[in-house]
Amino acid sequence: LLNRPLDTPVPAIPDSALRFHLSISEDEAVAHALAHREELAAMDANVGVADAAVGLATASFLPSAAVAFDYGFQGQQIQFSPNNDYWTASVVVSWNLFNGGRDLARRQAAVAEPERARVSRQEPEDKARPSGRQA
């Protein structure tokens, strides 16, 4: 087409010249498109985070325990001897049984979140399927 007059007709390209053979099947192309989509990987991470949030919200129903042990020396002068040393051990257990239903509401909201994340993941996957077939 270069250096031709503008009124010269453009030759038609036969359809056979536009067809080529793919080395992969249609199913392999779709699988490749699904495996290499960044938004699907981000959605999978979002589902994982939502599942972890359910565990975190459930943990608020369990008691918590803390253990501490201190050892040191005390006195008017700094002397490291058995007469000046001390130790303290403590165990603290806390269990919030009544929280006005706040923990239960937080857990119920967290349980709904993974399903919402899975449903929202379906849309990009559905969009990736036709693009794999067209490739």
N, C-alpha and C. Protein backbone atom coordinates (compact mmCIF):
# COMPACT_ATOMS: atom_id res chain seq x y z
N LEU A 1 0.80 -1.19 0.00
CA LEU A 1 0.00 0.00 0.00
C LEU A 1 0.85 1.26 0.00
N LEU A 2 2.11 1.10 0.33
CA LEU A 2 2.99 2.25 0.39
C LEU A 2 3.32 2.74 -1.02
N ASN A 3 3.39 4.01 -1.18
CA ASN A 3 3.76 4.67 -2.44
C ASN A 3 2.81 4.33 -3.59
N ARG A 4 1.57 4.07 -3.32
CA ARG A 4 0.57 3.83 -4.36
C ARG A 4 -0.32 5.05 -4.46
N PRO A 5 -0.87 5.27 -5.59
CA PRO A 5 -1.85 6.35 -5.70
C PRO A 5 -3.08 6.04 -4.85
N LEU A 6 -3.76 7.06 -4.38
CA LEU A 6 -4.89 6.90 -3.48
C LEU A 6 -6.08 6.18 -4.14
N ASP A 7 -6.21 6.28 -5.44
CA ASP A 7 -7.36 5.66 -6.10
C ASP A 7 -7.11 4.21 -6.52
N THR A 8 -5.93 3.64 -6.18
CA THR A 8 -5.64 2.25 -6.50
C THR A 8 -6.40 1.35 -5.53
N PRO A 9 -7.13 0.35 -6.04
CA PRO A 9 -7.87 -0.53 -5.15
C PRO A 9 -6.93 -1.42 -4.31
N VAL A 10 -7.38 -1.72 -3.11
CA VAL A 10 -6.60 -2.57 -2.21
C VAL A 10 -6.98 -4.02 -2.48
N PRO A 11 -5.99 -4.89 -2.71
CA PRO A 11 -6.33 -6.29 -3.00
C PRO A 11 -6.91 -6.97 -1.75
N ALA A 12 -7.88 -7.81 -1.97
CA ALA A 12 -8.52 -8.54 -0.86
C ALA A 12 -7.61 -9.66 -0.40
N ILE A 13 -7.61 -9.87 0.89
CA ILE A 13 -6.82 -10.97 1.47
C ILE A 13 -7.75 -12.17 1.61
N PRO A 14 -7.34 -13.33 1.14
CA PRO A 14 -8.22 -14.50 1.27
C PRO A 14 -8.37 -14.92 2.74
N ASP A 15 -9.54 -15.48 3.07
CA ASP A 15 -9.79 -15.93 4.44
C ASP A 15 -8.80 -16.99 4.89
N SER A 16 -8.32 -17.79 3.98
CA SER A 16 -7.38 -18.84 4.35
C SER A 16 -6.07 -18.27 4.90
N ALA A 17 -5.73 -17.05 4.50
CA ALA A 17 -4.50 -16.43 5.01
C ALA A 17 -4.67 -15.95 6.45
N LEU A 18 -5.91 -15.77 6.91
CA LEU A 18 -6.17 -15.29 8.26
C LEU A 18 -6.36 -16.41 9.26
N ARG A 19 -6.38 -17.64 8.83
CA ARG A 19 -6.55 -18.78 9.73
C ARG A 19 -5.18 -19.37 10.04
N PHE A 20 -5.03 -19.73 11.29
CA PHE A 20 -3.78 -20.39 11.70
C PHE A 20 -4.12 -21.43 12.76
N HIS A 21 -3.25 -22.37 12.90
CA HIS A 21 -3.48 -23.48 13.82
C HIS A 21 -2.87 -23.15 15.18
N LEU A 22 -3.67 -23.32 16.25
CA LEU A 22 -3.17 -23.12 17.61
C LEU A 22 -2.58 -24.43 18.12
N SER A 23 -1.52 -24.30 18.89
CA SER A 23 -0.86 -25.50 19.41
C SER A 23 -1.51 -26.00 20.70
N ILE A 24 -2.50 -25.27 21.23
CA ILE A 24 -3.19 -25.70 22.45
C ILE A 24 -4.68 -25.83 22.17
N SER A 25 -5.33 -26.64 22.97
CA SER A 25 -6.77 -26.83 22.79
C SER A 25 -7.53 -25.67 23.43
N GLU A 26 -8.84 -25.67 23.17
CA GLU A 26 -9.68 -24.61 23.73
C GLU A 26 -9.71 -24.68 25.25
N ASP A 27 -9.79 -25.90 25.79
CA ASP A 27 -9.80 -26.06 27.24
C ASP A 27 -8.49 -25.62 27.87
N GLU A 28 -7.38 -25.89 27.20
CA GLU A 28 -6.07 -25.45 27.71
C GLU A 28 -5.96 -23.93 27.68
N ALA A 29 -6.53 -23.31 26.66
CA ALA A 29 -6.50 -21.84 26.58
C ALA A 29 -7.31 -21.22 27.71
N VAL A 30 -8.47 -21.82 28.01
CA VAL A 30 -9.30 -21.31 29.11
C VAL A 30 -8.58 -21.51 30.45
N ALA A 31 -7.98 -22.70 30.64
CA ALA A 31 -7.25 -22.96 31.88
C ALA A 31 -6.08 -22.01 32.04
N HIS A 32 -5.39 -21.70 30.95
CA HIS A 32 -4.27 -20.75 31.01
C HIS A 32 -4.77 -19.36 31.36
N ALA A 33 -5.89 -18.96 30.77
CA ALA A 33 -6.44 -17.63 31.07
C ALA A 33 -6.85 -17.52 32.53
N LEU A 34 -7.44 -18.59 33.08
CA LEU A 34 -7.85 -18.57 34.49
C LEU A 34 -6.66 -18.61 35.43
N ALA A 35 -5.61 -19.31 35.06
CA ALA A 35 -4.45 -19.46 35.95
C ALA A 35 -3.60 -18.20 36.00
N HIS A 36 -3.65 -17.35 34.99
CA HIS A 36 -2.76 -16.21 34.93
C HIS A 36 -3.47 -14.86 35.08
N ARG A 37 -4.66 -14.86 35.63
CA ARG A 37 -5.38 -13.61 35.87
C ARG A 37 -5.02 -13.08 37.25
N GLU A 38 -4.48 -11.87 37.30
CA GLU A 38 -4.09 -11.27 38.58
C GLU A 38 -5.30 -10.96 39.44
N GLU A 39 -6.40 -10.56 38.83
CA GLU A 39 -7.57 -10.22 39.64
C GLU A 39 -8.16 -11.47 40.31
N LEU A 40 -8.02 -12.64 39.67
CA LEU A 40 -8.50 -13.86 40.30
C LEU A 40 -7.62 -14.23 41.50
N ALA A 41 -6.31 -14.02 41.38
CA ALA A 41 -5.43 -14.27 42.51
C ALA A 41 -5.74 -13.31 43.66
N ALA A 42 -6.04 -12.07 43.33
CA ALA A 42 -6.41 -11.10 44.37
C ALA A 42 -7.74 -11.49 45.03
N MET A 43 -8.68 -11.97 44.24
CA MET A 43 -9.96 -12.41 44.80
C MET A 43 -9.78 -13.64 45.68
N ASP A 44 -8.89 -14.56 45.28
CA ASP A 44 -8.62 -15.73 46.12
C ASP A 44 -8.02 -15.30 47.46
N ALA A 45 -7.14 -14.32 47.43
CA ALA A 45 -6.57 -13.80 48.67
C ALA A 45 -7.66 -13.14 49.52
N ASN A 46 -8.58 -12.47 48.88
CA ASN A 46 -9.70 -11.85 49.59
C ASN A 46 -10.58 -12.90 50.28
N VAL A 47 -10.80 -14.03 49.62
CA VAL A 47 -11.57 -15.13 50.22
C VAL A 47 -10.81 -15.68 51.43
N GLY A 48 -9.50 -15.83 51.31
CA GLY A 48 -8.69 -16.31 52.43
C GLY A 48 -8.74 -15.38 53.63
N VAL A 49 -8.69 -14.09 53.36
CA VAL A 49 -8.77 -13.10 54.44
C VAL A 49 -10.14 -13.16 55.11
N ALA A 50 -11.19 -13.32 54.32
CA ALA A 50 -12.53 -13.40 54.89
C ALA A 50 -12.69 -14.66 55.74
N ASP A 51 -12.11 -15.77 55.30
CA ASP A 51 -12.15 -16.99 56.11
C ASP A 51 -11.40 -16.82 57.42
N ALA A 52 -10.26 -16.14 57.37
CA ALA A 52 -9.49 -15.89 58.59
C ALA A 52 -10.25 -14.95 59.53
N ALA A 53 -11.00 -14.02 58.99
CA ALA A 53 -11.77 -13.09 59.82
C ALA A 53 -12.87 -13.83 60.58
N VAL A 54 -13.40 -14.91 60.00
CA VAL A 54 -14.39 -15.72 60.71
C VAL A 54 -13.74 -16.36 61.94
N GLY A 55 -12.54 -16.89 61.77
CA GLY A 55 -11.82 -17.47 62.90
C GLY A 55 -11.51 -16.44 63.97
N LEU A 56 -11.16 -15.26 63.55
CA LEU A 56 -10.86 -14.19 64.49
C LEU A 56 -12.12 -13.76 65.26
N ALA A 57 -13.23 -13.66 64.56
CA ALA A 57 -14.48 -13.29 65.22
C ALA A 57 -14.96 -14.39 66.16
N THR A 58 -14.70 -15.64 65.81
CA THR A 58 -15.08 -16.76 66.67
C THR A 58 -14.21 -16.79 67.92
N ALA A 59 -12.98 -16.36 67.81
CA ALA A 59 -12.06 -16.38 68.95
C ALA A 59 -12.50 -15.44 70.06
N SER A 60 -13.34 -14.47 69.76
CA SER A 60 -13.80 -13.56 70.81
C SER A 60 -14.70 -14.26 71.82
N PHE A 61 -15.22 -15.44 71.48
CA PHE A 61 -16.04 -16.20 72.42
C PHE A 61 -15.19 -17.03 73.39
N LEU A 62 -13.93 -17.21 73.10
CA LEU A 62 -13.06 -18.06 73.92
C LEU A 62 -12.38 -17.24 75.00
N PRO A 63 -12.03 -17.88 76.12
CA PRO A 63 -11.29 -17.15 77.15
C PRO A 63 -9.84 -16.91 76.71
N SER A 64 -9.25 -15.88 77.24
CA SER A 64 -7.84 -15.61 76.95
C SER A 64 -7.05 -15.78 78.25
N ALA A 65 -5.81 -16.21 78.11
CA ALA A 65 -4.96 -16.43 79.28
C ALA A 65 -3.60 -15.83 79.00
N ALA A 66 -3.01 -15.24 80.04
CA ALA A 66 -1.66 -14.67 79.94
C ALA A 66 -0.85 -15.15 81.14
N VAL A 67 0.39 -15.50 80.89
CA VAL A 67 1.29 -15.97 81.93
C VAL A 67 2.51 -15.06 81.92
N ALA A 68 2.92 -14.63 83.10
CA ALA A 68 4.11 -13.76 83.20
C ALA A 68 4.98 -14.26 84.35
N PHE A 69 6.28 -14.12 84.17
CA PHE A 69 7.25 -14.49 85.20
C PHE A 69 8.33 -13.42 85.22
N ASP A 70 8.58 -12.85 86.39
CA ASP A 70 9.60 -11.82 86.55
C ASP A 70 10.62 -12.29 87.59
N TYR A 71 11.86 -11.98 87.31
CA TYR A 71 12.93 -12.29 88.25
C TYR A 71 13.88 -11.11 88.26
N GLY A 72 14.30 -10.70 89.44
CA GLY A 72 15.21 -9.56 89.51
C GLY A 72 15.83 -9.42 90.88
N PHE A 73 16.53 -8.31 91.06
CA PHE A 73 17.21 -8.01 92.32
C PHE A 73 16.73 -6.65 92.80
N GLN A 74 16.63 -6.50 94.12
CA GLN A 74 16.20 -5.23 94.68
C GLN A 74 16.97 -4.96 95.96
N GLY A 75 17.03 -3.71 96.31
CA GLY A 75 17.70 -3.31 97.53
C GLY A 75 18.26 -1.91 97.39
N GLN A 76 18.84 -1.40 98.49
CA GLN A 76 19.40 -0.05 98.46
C GLN A 76 20.72 -0.01 97.71
N GLN A 77 21.41 -1.10 97.69
CA GLN A 77 22.66 -1.19 96.94
C GLN A 77 22.52 -2.32 95.92
N ILE A 78 23.25 -2.17 94.85
CA ILE A 78 23.18 -3.20 93.82
C ILE A 78 24.09 -4.34 94.22
N GLN A 79 23.46 -5.40 94.68
CA GLN A 79 24.19 -6.60 95.06
C GLN A 79 23.45 -7.80 94.48
N PHE A 80 24.17 -8.62 93.80
CA PHE A 80 23.57 -9.82 93.22
C PHE A 80 23.80 -10.98 94.18
N SER A 81 22.88 -11.13 95.11
CA SER A 81 23.00 -12.20 96.09
C SER A 81 21.61 -12.80 96.31
N PRO A 82 21.56 -14.01 96.87
CA PRO A 82 20.25 -14.63 97.10
C PRO A 82 19.38 -13.85 98.09
N ASN A 83 19.98 -12.97 98.90
CA ASN A 83 19.20 -12.19 99.86
C ASN A 83 18.47 -11.02 99.20
N ASN A 84 18.92 -10.59 98.01
CA ASN A 84 18.33 -9.43 97.34
C ASN A 84 17.50 -9.78 96.11
N ASP A 85 17.35 -11.04 95.80
CA ASP A 85 16.60 -11.38 94.59
C ASP A 85 15.12 -11.59 94.92
N TYR A 86 14.31 -11.48 93.88
CA TYR A 86 12.88 -11.71 94.02
C TYR A 86 12.37 -12.33 92.73
N TRP A 87 11.23 -12.93 92.81
CA TRP A 87 10.57 -13.43 91.62
C TRP A 87 9.06 -13.31 91.81
N THR A 88 8.39 -13.14 90.67
CA THR A 88 6.94 -13.00 90.67
C THR A 88 6.40 -13.79 89.48
N ALA A 89 5.41 -14.58 89.75
CA ALA A 89 4.72 -15.32 88.68
C ALA A 89 3.25 -14.96 88.75
N SER A 90 2.64 -14.79 87.57
CA SER A 90 1.22 -14.46 87.54
C SER A 90 0.55 -15.11 86.34
N VAL A 91 -0.70 -15.47 86.56
CA VAL A 91 -1.54 -16.02 85.50
C VAL A 91 -2.83 -15.21 85.50
N VAL A 92 -3.18 -14.67 84.34
CA VAL A 92 -4.39 -13.87 84.22
C VAL A 92 -5.29 -14.53 83.19
N VAL A 93 -6.51 -14.85 83.58
CA VAL A 93 -7.49 -15.45 82.68
C VAL A 93 -8.64 -14.47 82.56
N SER A 94 -9.06 -14.21 81.32
CA SER A 94 -10.15 -13.28 81.07
C SER A 94 -11.14 -13.93 80.12
N TRP A 95 -12.42 -13.80 80.45
CA TRP A 95 -13.45 -14.36 79.60
C TRP A 95 -14.64 -13.42 79.64
N ASN A 96 -14.91 -12.79 78.52
CA ASN A 96 -16.00 -11.83 78.43
C ASN A 96 -17.25 -12.57 77.97
N LEU A 97 -18.10 -12.94 78.93
CA LEU A 97 -19.29 -13.73 78.60
C LEU A 97 -20.42 -12.88 78.05
N PHE A 98 -20.59 -11.69 78.56
CA PHE A 98 -21.72 -10.85 78.17
C PHE A 98 -21.19 -9.55 77.59
N ASN A 99 -21.36 -9.41 76.29
CA ASN A 99 -20.86 -8.22 75.61
C ASN A 99 -21.99 -7.54 74.84
N GLY A 100 -23.19 -7.70 75.33
CA GLY A 100 -24.33 -7.03 74.69
C GLY A 100 -24.63 -7.55 73.30
N GLY A 101 -24.22 -8.77 72.97
CA GLY A 101 -24.47 -9.32 71.64
C GLY A 101 -23.53 -8.80 70.57
N ARG A 102 -22.58 -7.97 70.94
CA ARG A 102 -21.66 -7.39 69.96
C ARG A 102 -20.78 -8.45 69.32
N ASP A 103 -20.27 -9.40 70.13
CA ASP A 103 -19.43 -10.46 69.57
C ASP A 103 -20.21 -11.35 68.63
N LEU A 104 -21.44 -11.67 68.99
CA LEU A 104 -22.27 -12.51 68.13
C LEU A 104 -22.58 -11.81 66.81
N ALA A 105 -22.89 -10.54 66.87
CA ALA A 105 -23.17 -9.78 65.63
C ALA A 105 -21.92 -9.68 64.76
N ARG A 106 -20.77 -9.50 65.38
CA ARG A 106 -19.52 -9.41 64.62
C ARG A 106 -19.21 -10.75 63.94
N ARG A 107 -19.49 -11.86 64.64
CA ARG A 107 -19.24 -13.18 64.06
C ARG A 107 -20.21 -13.45 62.91
N GLN A 108 -21.48 -13.09 63.08
CA GLN A 108 -22.46 -13.31 62.01
C GLN A 108 -22.10 -12.51 60.76
N ALA A 109 -21.62 -11.30 60.96
CA ALA A 109 -21.19 -10.49 59.81
C ALA A 109 -19.97 -11.11 59.16
N ALA A 110 -19.06 -11.65 59.96
CA ALA A 110 -17.84 -12.27 59.42
C ALA A 110 -18.16 -13.55 58.66
N VAL A 111 -19.18 -14.30 59.09
CA VAL A 111 -19.56 -15.53 58.41
C VAL A 111 -20.13 -15.23 57.03
N ALA A 112 -20.82 -14.12 56.87
CA ALA A 112 -21.38 -13.76 55.57
C ALA A 112 -20.32 -13.28 54.59
N GLU A 113 -19.22 -12.79 55.09
CA GLU A 113 -18.19 -12.18 54.23
C GLU A 113 -17.50 -13.18 53.28
N PRO A 114 -17.12 -14.40 53.70
CA PRO A 114 -16.50 -15.32 52.74
C PRO A 114 -17.40 -15.67 51.57
N GLU A 115 -18.69 -15.86 51.84
CA GLU A 115 -19.61 -16.17 50.74
C GLU A 115 -19.73 -14.99 49.78
N ARG A 116 -19.75 -13.79 50.32
CA ARG A 116 -19.79 -12.59 49.47
C ARG A 116 -18.52 -12.50 48.62
N ALA A 117 -17.38 -12.84 49.21
CA ALA A 117 -16.12 -12.80 48.46
C ALA A 117 -16.10 -13.86 47.37
N ARG A 118 -16.65 -15.04 47.65
CA ARG A 118 -16.69 -16.10 46.63
C ARG A 118 -17.61 -15.71 45.47
N VAL A 119 -18.74 -15.09 45.79
CA VAL A 119 -19.66 -14.66 44.74
C VAL A 119 -19.03 -13.55 43.89
N SER A 120 -18.34 -12.61 44.53
CA SER A 120 -17.71 -11.53 43.76
C SER A 120 -16.53 -12.04 42.94
N ARG A 121 -15.93 -13.18 43.33
CA ARG A 121 -14.84 -13.77 42.55
C ARG A 121 -15.38 -14.40 41.27
N GLN A 122 -16.62 -14.83 41.28
CA GLN A 122 -17.19 -15.52 40.13
C GLN A 122 -17.28 -14.62 38.90
N GLU A 123 -17.53 -13.33 39.09
CA GLU A 123 -17.67 -12.41 37.95
C GLU A 123 -16.37 -12.30 37.11
N PRO A 124 -15.19 -12.02 37.73
CA PRO A 124 -13.98 -11.99 36.90
C PRO A 124 -13.66 -13.34 36.26
N GLU A 125 -14.02 -14.43 36.95
CA GLU A 125 -13.77 -15.75 36.35
C GLU A 125 -14.65 -15.97 35.13
N ASP A 126 -15.90 -15.54 35.21
CA ASP A 126 -16.79 -15.65 34.05
C ASP A 126 -16.31 -14.78 32.90
N LYS A 127 -15.73 -13.64 33.21
CA LYS A 127 -15.18 -12.78 32.15
C LYS A 127 -13.93 -13.37 31.53
N ALA A 128 -13.17 -14.14 32.32
CA ALA A 128 -11.93 -14.73 31.80
C ALA A 128 -12.21 -15.91 30.89
N ARG A 129 -13.31 -16.60 31.10
CA ARG A 129 -13.60 -17.76 30.28
C ARG A 129 -13.80 -17.41 28.80
N PRO A 130 -14.61 -16.42 28.43
CA PRO A 130 -14.72 -16.10 27.00
C PRO A 130 -13.40 -15.59 26.41
N SER A 131 -12.63 -14.83 27.20
CA SER A 131 -11.38 -14.31 26.64
C SER A 131 -10.40 -15.43 26.38
N GLY A 132 -10.46 -16.51 27.14
CA GLY A 132 -9.61 -17.66 26.86
C GLY A 132 -10.03 -18.37 25.59
N ARG A 133 -11.33 -18.38 25.30
CA ARG A 133 -11.81 -19.04 24.09
C ARG A 133 -11.53 -18.20 22.84
N GLN A 134 -11.43 -16.89 23.01
CA GLN A 134 -11.19 -16.03 21.87
C GLN A 134 -9.72 -15.93 21.52
N ALA A 135 -8.84 -16.29 22.48
CA ALA A 135 -7.39 -16.11 22.27
C ALA A 135 -6.86 -17.00 21.20
